[in-house]
Coordinates of N, CA and C in Angstrom, one line a residue:
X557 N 81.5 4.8 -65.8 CA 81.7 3.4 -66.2 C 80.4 3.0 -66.9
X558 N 80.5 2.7 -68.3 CA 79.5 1.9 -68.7 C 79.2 0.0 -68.7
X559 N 78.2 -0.4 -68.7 CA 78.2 -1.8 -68.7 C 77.5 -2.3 -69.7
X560 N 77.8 -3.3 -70.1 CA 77.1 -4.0 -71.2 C 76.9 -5.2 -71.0
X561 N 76.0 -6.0 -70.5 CA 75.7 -7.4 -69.7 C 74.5 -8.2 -70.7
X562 N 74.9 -8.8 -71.4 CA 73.9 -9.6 -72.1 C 74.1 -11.1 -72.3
X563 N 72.9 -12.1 -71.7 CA 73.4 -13.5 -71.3 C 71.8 -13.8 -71.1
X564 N 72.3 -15.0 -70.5 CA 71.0 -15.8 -69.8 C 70.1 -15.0 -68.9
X565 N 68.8 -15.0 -69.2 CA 67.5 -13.7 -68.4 C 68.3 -13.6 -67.4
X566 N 68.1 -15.2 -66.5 CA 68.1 -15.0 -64.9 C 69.6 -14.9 -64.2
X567 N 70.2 -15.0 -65.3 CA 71.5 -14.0 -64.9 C 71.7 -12.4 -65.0
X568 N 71.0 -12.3 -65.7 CA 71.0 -10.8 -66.0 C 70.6 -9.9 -65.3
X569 N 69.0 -10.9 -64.6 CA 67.9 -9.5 -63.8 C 68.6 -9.7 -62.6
X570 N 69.6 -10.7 -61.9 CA 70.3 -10.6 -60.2 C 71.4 -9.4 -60.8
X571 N 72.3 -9.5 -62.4 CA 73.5 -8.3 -62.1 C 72.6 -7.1 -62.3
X572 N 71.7 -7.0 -63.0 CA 70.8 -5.5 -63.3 C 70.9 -4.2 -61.9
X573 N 70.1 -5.1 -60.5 CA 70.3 -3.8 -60.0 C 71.6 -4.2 -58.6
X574 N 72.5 -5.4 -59.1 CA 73.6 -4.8 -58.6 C 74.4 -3.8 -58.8
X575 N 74.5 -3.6 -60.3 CA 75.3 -3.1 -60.5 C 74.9 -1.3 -60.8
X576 N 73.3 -1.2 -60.2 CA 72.9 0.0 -60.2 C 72.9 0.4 -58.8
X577 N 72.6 -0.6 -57.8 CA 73.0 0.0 -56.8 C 74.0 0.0 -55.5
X578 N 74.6 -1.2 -55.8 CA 75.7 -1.4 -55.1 C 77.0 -1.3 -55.5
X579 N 77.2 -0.9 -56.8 CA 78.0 -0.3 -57.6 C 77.9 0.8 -58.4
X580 N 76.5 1.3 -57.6 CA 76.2 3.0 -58.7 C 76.5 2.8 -60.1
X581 N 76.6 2.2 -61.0 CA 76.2 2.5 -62.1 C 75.1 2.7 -62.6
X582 N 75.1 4.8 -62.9 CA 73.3 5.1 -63.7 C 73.2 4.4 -64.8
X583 N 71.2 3.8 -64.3 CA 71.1 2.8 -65.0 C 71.0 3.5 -66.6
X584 N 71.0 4.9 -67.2 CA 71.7 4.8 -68.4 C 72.4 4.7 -69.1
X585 N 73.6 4.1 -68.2 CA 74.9 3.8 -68.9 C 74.8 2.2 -68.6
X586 N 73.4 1.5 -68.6 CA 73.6 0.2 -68.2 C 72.8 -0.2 -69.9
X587 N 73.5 -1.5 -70.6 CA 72.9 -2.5 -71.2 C 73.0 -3.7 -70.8
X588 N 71.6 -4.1 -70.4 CA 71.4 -5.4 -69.7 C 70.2 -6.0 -70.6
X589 N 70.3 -7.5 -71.0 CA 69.4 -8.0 -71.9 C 69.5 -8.9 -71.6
X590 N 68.4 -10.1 -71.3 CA 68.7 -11.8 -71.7 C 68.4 -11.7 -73.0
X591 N 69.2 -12.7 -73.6 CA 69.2 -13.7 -74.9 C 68.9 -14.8 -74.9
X592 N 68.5 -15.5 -73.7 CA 67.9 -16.6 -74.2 C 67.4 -17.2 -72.2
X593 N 67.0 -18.1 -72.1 CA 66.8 -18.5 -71.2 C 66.7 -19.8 -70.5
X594 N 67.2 -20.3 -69.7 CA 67.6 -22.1 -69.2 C 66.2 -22.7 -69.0
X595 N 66.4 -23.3 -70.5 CA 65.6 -24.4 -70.1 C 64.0 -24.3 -71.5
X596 N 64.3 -23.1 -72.2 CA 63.4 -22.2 -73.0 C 63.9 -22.5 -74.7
X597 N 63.1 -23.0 -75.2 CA 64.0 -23.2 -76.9 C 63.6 -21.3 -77.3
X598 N 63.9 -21.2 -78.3 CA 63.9 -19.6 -79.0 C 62.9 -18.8 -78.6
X599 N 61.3 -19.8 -79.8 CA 60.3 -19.3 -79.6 C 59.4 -18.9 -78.3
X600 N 59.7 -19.9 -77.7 CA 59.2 -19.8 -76.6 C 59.8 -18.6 -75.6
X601 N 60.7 -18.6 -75.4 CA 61.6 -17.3 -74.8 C 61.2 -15.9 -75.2
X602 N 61.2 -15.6 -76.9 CA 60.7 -14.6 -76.8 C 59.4 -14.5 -76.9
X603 N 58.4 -15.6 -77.1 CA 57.0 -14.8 -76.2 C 57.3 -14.7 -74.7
X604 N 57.5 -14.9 -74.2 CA 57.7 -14.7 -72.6 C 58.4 -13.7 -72.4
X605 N 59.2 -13.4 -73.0 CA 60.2 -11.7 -73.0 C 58.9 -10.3 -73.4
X606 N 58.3 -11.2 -74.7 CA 57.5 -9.7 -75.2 C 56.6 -9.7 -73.6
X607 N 55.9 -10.6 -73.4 CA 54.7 -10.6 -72.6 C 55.5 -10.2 -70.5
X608 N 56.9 -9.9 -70.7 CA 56.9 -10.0 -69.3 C 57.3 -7.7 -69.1
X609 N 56.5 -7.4 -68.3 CA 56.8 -5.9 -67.9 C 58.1 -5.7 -67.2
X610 N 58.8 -7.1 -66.7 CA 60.4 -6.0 -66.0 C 61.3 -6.1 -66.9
X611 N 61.1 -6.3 -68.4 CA 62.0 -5.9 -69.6 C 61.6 -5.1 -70.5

């Protein structure tokens, strides 16, 4: 099974390791990505994306 989950960050990092570990999917068959973030206009989002290590 592959997955492809792309949404809101802090939606994304709770499905990330559900569905690696409580649903075994290897995480290289996972695409998981926020696009944007509550509460964050563009700019601001992606400096905080470049600058954060668990993406």
């Amino acid at each position: 099974m592959q997955c492809f989950v792309h949404g809101e960050l802090g939606m994304v990092r709770e499905l990330k390791p559900f569905l690696a570990q409580e649903r075994q999917v290897p995480r290289e068959l996972l695409s998981v990505s926020g696009y944007w973030r509550r509460g964050k206009d563009e700019d601001g989002f992606q400096v905080e994306k470049r600058n954060d290590p668990r993406d």
